[in-house]
Coordinates of C-alpha atoms in Angstrom, one line a residue:
X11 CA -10.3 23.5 15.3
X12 CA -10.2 19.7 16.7
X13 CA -9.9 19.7 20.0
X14 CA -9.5 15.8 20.5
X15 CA -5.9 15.4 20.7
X16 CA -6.6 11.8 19.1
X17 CA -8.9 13.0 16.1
X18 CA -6.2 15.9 15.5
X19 CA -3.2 13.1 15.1
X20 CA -5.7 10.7 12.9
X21 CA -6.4 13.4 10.6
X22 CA -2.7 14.4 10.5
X23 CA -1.7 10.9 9.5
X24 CA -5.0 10.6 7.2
X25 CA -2.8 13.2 5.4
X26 CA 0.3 11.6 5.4
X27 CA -1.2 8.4 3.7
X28 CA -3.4 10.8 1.3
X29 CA 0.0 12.3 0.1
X30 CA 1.3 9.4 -0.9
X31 CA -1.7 8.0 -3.0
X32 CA -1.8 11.3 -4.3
X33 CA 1.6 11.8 -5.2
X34 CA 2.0 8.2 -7.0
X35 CA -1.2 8.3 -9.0
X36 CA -0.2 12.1 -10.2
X37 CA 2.8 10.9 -12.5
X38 CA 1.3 6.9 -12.3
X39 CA -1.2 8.8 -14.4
X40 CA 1.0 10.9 -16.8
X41 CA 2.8 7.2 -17.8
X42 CA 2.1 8.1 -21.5
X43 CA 3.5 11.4 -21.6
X44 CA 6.4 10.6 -19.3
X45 CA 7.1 7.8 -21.9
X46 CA 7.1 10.4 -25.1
X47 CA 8.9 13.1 -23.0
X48 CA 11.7 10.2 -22.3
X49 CA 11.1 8.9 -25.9
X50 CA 10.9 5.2 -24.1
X51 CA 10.3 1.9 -25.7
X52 CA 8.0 -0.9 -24.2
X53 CA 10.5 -2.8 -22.9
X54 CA 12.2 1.0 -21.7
X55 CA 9.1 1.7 -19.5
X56 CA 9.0 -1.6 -18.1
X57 CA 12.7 -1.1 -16.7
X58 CA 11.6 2.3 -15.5
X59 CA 8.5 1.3 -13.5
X60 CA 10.6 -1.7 -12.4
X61 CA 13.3 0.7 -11.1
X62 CA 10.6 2.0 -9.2
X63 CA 9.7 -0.9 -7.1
X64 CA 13.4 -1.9 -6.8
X65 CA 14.6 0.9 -5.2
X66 CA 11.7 0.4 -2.7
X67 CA 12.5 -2.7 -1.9
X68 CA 16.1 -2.1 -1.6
X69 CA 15.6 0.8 0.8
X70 CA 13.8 -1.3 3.4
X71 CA 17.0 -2.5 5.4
X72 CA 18.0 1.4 5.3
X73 CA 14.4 2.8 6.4
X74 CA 14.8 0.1 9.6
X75 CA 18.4 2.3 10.5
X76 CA 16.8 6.1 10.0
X77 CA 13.6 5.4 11.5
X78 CA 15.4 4.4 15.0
X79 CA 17.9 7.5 14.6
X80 CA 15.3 9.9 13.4
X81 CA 12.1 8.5 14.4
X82 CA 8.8 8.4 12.2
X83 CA 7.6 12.0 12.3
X84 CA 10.9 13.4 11.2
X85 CA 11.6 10.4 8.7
X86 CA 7.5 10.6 7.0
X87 CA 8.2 14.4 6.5
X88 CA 11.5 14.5 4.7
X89 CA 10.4 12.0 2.9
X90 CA 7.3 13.5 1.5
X91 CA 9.4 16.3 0.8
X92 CA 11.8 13.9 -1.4
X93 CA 8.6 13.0 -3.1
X94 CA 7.4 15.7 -3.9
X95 CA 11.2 17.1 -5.5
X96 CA 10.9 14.0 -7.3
X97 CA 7.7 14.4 -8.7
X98 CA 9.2 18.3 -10.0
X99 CA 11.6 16.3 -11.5
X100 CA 9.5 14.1 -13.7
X101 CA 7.7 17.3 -15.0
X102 CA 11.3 18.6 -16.8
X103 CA 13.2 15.2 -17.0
X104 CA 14.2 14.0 -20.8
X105 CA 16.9 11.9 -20.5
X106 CA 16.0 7.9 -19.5
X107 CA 18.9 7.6 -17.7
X108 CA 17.8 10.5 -15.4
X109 CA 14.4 9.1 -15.6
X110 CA 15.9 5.7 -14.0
X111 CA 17.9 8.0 -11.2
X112 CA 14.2 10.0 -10.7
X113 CA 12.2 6.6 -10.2
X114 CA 14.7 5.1 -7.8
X115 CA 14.8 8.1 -5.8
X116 CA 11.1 7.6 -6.2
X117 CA 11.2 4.7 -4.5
X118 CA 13.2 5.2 -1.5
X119 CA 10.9 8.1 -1.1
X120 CA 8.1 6.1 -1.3
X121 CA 9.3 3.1 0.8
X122 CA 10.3 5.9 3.8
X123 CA 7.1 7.5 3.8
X124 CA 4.9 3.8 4.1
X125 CA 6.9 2.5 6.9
X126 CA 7.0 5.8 8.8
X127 CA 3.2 6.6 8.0
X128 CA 1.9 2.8 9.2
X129 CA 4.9 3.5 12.5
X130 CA 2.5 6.5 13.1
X131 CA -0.4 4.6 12.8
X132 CA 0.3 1.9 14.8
X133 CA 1.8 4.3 17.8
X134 CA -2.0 6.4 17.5
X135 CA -3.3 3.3 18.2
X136 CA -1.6 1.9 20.8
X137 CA -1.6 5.7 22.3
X138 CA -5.2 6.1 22.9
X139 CA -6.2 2.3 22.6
X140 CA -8.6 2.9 19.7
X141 CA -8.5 1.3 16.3
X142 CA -8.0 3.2 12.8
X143 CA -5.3 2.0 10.7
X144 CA -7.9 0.5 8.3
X145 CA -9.5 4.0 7.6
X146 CA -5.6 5.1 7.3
X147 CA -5.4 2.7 4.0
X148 CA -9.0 3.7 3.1
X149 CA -7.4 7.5 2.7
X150 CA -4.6 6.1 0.6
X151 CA -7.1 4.7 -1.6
X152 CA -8.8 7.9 -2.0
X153 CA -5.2 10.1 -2.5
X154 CA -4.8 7.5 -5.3
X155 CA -8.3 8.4 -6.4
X156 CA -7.6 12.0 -6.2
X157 CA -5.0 12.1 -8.1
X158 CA -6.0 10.2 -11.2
X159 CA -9.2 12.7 -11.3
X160 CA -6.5 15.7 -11.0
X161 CA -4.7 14.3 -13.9
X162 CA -7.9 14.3 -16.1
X163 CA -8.8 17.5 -15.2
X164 CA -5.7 19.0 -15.7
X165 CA -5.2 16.7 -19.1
X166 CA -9.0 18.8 -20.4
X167 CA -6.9 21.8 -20.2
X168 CA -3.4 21.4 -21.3
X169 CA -1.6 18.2 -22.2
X170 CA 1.7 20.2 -19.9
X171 CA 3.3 18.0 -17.8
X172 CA 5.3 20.9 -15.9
X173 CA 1.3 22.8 -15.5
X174 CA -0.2 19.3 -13.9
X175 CA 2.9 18.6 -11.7
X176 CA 3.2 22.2 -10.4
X177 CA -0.1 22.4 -9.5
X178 CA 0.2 18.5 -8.0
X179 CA 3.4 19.9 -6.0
X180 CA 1.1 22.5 -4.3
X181 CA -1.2 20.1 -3.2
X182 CA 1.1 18.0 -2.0
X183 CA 2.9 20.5 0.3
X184 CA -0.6 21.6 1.2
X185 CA -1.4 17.9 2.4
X186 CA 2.1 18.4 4.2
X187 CA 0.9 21.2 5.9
X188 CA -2.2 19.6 7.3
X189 CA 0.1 16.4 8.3
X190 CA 3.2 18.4 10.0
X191 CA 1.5 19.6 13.5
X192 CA -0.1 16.4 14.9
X193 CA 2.4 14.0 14.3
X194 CA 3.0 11.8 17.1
X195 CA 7.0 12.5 18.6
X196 CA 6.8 9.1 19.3
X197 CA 6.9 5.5 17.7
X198 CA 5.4 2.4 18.9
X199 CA 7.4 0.2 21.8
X200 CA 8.8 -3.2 20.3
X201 CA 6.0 -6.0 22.5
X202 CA 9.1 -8.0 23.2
X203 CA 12.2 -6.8 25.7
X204 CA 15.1 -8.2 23.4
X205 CA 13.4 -6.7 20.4
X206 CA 13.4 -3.0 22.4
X207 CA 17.2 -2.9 22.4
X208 CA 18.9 -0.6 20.6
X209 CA 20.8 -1.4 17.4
X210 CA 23.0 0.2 14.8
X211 CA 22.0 -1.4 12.3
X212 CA 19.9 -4.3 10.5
X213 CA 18.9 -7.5 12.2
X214 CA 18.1 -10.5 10.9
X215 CA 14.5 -11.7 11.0
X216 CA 13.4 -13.8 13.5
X217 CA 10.7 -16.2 13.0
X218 CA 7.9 -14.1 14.3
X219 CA 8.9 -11.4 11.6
X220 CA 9.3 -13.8 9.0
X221 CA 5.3 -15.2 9.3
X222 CA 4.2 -11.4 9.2
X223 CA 6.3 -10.9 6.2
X224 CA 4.9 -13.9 4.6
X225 CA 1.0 -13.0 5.2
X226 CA 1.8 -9.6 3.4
X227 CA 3.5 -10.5 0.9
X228 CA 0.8 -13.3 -0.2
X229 CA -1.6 -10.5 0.9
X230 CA -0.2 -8.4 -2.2
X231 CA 0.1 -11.2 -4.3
X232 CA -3.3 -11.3 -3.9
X233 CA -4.1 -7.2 -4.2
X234 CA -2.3 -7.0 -7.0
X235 CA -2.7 -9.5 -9.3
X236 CA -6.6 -9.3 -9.0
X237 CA -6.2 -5.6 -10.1
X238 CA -3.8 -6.8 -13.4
X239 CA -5.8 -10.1 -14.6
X240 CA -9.6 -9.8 -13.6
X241 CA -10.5 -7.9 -16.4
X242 CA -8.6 -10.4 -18.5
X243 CA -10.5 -13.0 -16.9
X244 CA -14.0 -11.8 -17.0
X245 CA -12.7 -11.3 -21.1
X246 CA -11.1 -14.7 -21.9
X247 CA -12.4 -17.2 -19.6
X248 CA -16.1 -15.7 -18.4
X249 CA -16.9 -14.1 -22.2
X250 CA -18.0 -10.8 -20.2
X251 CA -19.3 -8.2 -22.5
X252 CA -16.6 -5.5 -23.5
X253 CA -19.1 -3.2 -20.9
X254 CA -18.8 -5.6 -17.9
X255 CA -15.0 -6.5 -18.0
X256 CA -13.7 -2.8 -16.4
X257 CA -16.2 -4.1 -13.7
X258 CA -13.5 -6.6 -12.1
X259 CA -11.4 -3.6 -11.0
X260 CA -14.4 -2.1 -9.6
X261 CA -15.7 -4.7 -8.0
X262 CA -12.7 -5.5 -6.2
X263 CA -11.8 -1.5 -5.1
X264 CA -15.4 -0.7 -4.3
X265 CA -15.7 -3.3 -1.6
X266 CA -11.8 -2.5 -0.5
X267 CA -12.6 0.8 0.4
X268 CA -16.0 0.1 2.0
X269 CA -14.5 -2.6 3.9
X270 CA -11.8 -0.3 5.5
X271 CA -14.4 2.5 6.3
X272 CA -16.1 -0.4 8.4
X273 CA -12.9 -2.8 9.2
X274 CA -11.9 -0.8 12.3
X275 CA -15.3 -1.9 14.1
X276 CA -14.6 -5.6 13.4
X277 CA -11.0 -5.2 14.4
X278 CA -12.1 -3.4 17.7
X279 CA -14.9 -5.6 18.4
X280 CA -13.2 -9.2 16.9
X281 CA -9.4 -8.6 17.1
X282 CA -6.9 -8.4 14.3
X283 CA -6.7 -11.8 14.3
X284 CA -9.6 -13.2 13.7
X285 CA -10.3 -10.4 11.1
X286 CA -7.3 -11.5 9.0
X287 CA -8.0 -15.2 9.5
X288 CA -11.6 -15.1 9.2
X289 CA -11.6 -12.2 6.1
X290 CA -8.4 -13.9 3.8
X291 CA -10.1 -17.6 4.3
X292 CA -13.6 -15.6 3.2
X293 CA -11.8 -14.1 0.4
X294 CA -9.7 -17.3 -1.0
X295 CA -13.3 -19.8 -0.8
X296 CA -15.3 -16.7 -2.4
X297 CA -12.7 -16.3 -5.4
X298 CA -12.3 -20.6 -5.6
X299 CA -16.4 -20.8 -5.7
X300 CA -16.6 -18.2 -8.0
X301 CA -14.6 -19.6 -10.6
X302 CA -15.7 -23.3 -10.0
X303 CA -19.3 -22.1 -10.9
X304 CA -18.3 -20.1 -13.9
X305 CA -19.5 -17.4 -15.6
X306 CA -19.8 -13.1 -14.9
X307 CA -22.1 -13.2 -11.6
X308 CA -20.4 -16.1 -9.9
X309 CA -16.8 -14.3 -10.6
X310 CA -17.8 -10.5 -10.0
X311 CA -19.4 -12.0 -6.5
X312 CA -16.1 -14.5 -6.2
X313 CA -14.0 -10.7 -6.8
X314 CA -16.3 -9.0 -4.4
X315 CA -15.8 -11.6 -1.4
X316 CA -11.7 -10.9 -2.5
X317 CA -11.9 -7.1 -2.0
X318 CA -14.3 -7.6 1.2
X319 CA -11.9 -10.4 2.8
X320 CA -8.5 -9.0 1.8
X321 CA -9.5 -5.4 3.3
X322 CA -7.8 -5.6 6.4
X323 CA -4.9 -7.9 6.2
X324 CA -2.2 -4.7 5.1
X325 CA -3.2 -2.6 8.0
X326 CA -3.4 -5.5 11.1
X327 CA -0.4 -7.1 9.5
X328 CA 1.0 -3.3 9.8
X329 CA 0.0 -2.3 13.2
X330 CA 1.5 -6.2 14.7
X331 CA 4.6 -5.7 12.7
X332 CA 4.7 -2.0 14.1
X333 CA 4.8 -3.7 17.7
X334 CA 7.6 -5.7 17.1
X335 CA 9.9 -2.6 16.1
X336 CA 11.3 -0.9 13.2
X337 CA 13.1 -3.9 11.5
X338 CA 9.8 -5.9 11.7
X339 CA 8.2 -2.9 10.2
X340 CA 11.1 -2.6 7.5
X341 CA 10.7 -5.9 6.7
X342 CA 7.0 -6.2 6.2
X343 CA 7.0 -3.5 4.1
X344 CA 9.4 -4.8 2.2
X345 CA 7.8 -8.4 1.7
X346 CA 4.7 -6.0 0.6
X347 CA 6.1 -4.4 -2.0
X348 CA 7.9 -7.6 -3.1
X349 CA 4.6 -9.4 -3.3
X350 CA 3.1 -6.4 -5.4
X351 CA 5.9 -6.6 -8.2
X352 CA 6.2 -10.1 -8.1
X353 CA 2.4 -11.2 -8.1
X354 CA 1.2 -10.2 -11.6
X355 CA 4.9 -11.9 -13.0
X356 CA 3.6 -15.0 -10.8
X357 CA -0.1 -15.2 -12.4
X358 CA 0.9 -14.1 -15.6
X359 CA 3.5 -17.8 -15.3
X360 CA 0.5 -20.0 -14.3
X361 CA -1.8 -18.3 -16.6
X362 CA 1.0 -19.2 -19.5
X363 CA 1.1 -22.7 -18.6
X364 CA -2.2 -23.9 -17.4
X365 CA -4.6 -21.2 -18.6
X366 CA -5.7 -18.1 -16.7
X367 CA -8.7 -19.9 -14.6
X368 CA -5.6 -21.8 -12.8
X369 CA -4.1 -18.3 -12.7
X370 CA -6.9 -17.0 -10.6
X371 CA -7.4 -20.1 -8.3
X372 CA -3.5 -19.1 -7.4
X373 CA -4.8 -15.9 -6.6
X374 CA -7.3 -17.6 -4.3
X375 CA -4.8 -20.3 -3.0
X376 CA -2.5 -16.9 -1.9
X377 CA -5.1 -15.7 0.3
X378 CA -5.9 -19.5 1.8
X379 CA -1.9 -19.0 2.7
X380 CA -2.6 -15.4 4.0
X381 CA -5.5 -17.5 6.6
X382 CA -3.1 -20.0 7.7
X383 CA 0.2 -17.7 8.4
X384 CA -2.3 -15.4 10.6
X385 CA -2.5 -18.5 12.7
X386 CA 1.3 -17.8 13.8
X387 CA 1.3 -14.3 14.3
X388 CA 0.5 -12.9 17.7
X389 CA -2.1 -9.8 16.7
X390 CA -2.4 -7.2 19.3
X391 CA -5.4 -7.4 21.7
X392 CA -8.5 -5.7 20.4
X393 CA -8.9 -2.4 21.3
X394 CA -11.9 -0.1 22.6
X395 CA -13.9 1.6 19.6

């Protein structure tokens, strides 16, 4: 049993942002068998994944309301709980139509749980003056990872969507089990004394909000689009050989995920910051040098200095967005997902018009924007390791 009451909460949360990686790359995975189960088109399962992110995004104004009625803890556990009905659901569902209601509910859920999960974050943080958000995302990362080896495992025994799901649900509630008993009671306190006052419902964003919004949504502009085009790049544009071009997507999650084991140190030792200056202007001049010099080294070190730099702008952008209150928090997340749907569209429009090595240096020009937007947001002081 932990005894440290702060390595007890960090694990609990560690749960909470495990369960959600696991649960979206569980049915993420199953994408072909959802789309003959629903008997979907192209175009069909490009509305239903878009339905996805839309009812995310569209739920941010309503997280902002529930999580100051209900808090985080309460808010992160009923919505895993939605999640994991809705995940049920996808393993019996045959009809698109309640395909498109399963996905939106999907994600509201989804949008619920990231707010209230980065809230409990930030409020461990600021509880024991320590920093760990960035090993937070790193669990995400390997819930996402977790649940694309499930579904493969699963898949070498029975193509069943109701077996894989079921035995996905389990795990899930498990993972809720582990999260439930060390969640923090309470949230973060807004920095700012007008931003602490109570309101029913919504604000508008003040300026302050708006450049945190802004750095995460070119943040996942960034994320995003490098995860959609780099193994078309290293393909069209670098002539990679058909065994190297998977390699751009490794590249890029590889030094993510090492970068966010180590990314608390720096933030502890540099401030958030400088880490999100310093790491987004490293990551834009890596990617820009990369493709200037041509070929598969120069871009495969170019996508290594993006995964590297971009590590820790989602959780500092998080944890400062977290200290200006639950609309800030709303609205950052909202930006995020935003930027994620709207990034590969955004790439994919360059690429069509000047070719996909302008596409790329877009990419890089989004995290030049990320480096200059951190220069107006006021980052939390570092904290003791």
């Amino acid at each position: 049993m932990i005894r440290d009451p702060f390595r007890r909460a960090q694990l609990s949360i560690a749960a909470l942002f495990c369960f959600l990686g696991f649960q979206y790359a569980s049915w993420a995975s199953r994408l072909p068998a959802l789309k003959g189960r629903m008997d979907l088109g192209t175009g069909q399962l490009g509305l239903f994944l878009m339905v996805c992110g839309i009812g995310a995004a569209a739920a941010f104004p309503l997280v902002a309301v529930l999580m100051r009625r209900f808090g985080s803890r309460r808010l992160a556990l009923a919505a895993a709980l939605l999640l994991t009905a809705v995940l049920l659901g996808f393993a019996l569902v045959r009809s698109y139509p309640v395909g498109m209601v399963l996905g939106a509910l999907d994600g509201v859920g989804a949008a619920c749980l990231n707010v209230a999960m980065n809230a409990q974050g930030a409020a461990l943080e600021a509880a024991h003056g320590r920093t760990t958000m960035a090993r937070l995302h790193a669990t995400f990362s390997g819930g996402s990872l977790g649940g694309a080896l499930l579904a493969s495992g699963v898949n070498l025994v029975t193509s069943s969507l109701l077996v894989h799901f079921a035995v996905a649900a389990a795990l899930l509630l498990g993972l809720l089990a582990v999260a439930r008993p060390a969640l923090l009671p309470q949230d973060p306190q807004p920095a700012a004394p007008t931003a602490a006052k109570q309101r029913r419902g919504f604000a508008l964003p003040t300026g302050a909000m708006l450049w945190m919004g802004l750095a995460m949504a070119f943040g996942t502009i960034a994320e995003g689009a490098m995860n959609d085009w780099s193994a078309l790049y290293l393909r069209d544009v670098a002539h990679a050989a058909a065994g190297l071009m998977p390699m751009g997507i490794a590249v890029v999650s590889l030094m993510m995920v090492v970068a966010r084991v180590f990314a608390d140190g720096w933030r502890a030792r540099y401030g958030d910051g400088r880490v999100v200056r310093l790491g987004s202007a490293l990551a834009g001049a890596g990617l820009a040098l990369g493709l200037l010099a041509g070929g598969v080294g120069p871009a495969l070190l170019g996508f290594a200095c993006m995964g590297l730099g971009m590590a820790a702008v989602t959780p500092c952008v998080y944890v400062a967005a977290a200290g200006q209150g639950p609309e800030a928090l709303s609205l950052v997340a909202g930006m995020g997902t935003t930027g994620l749907l709207a990034g590969p569209a955004l790439i994919g429009l360059v690429s069509g018009l000047s070719g996909l090595a302008w596409g790329m240096a877009t990419i890089a020009a989004c995290a030049g924007v990320v480096s200059l937007c951190a220069l107006r947001i006021r980052f939390p002081a570092p904290a003791g390791a």
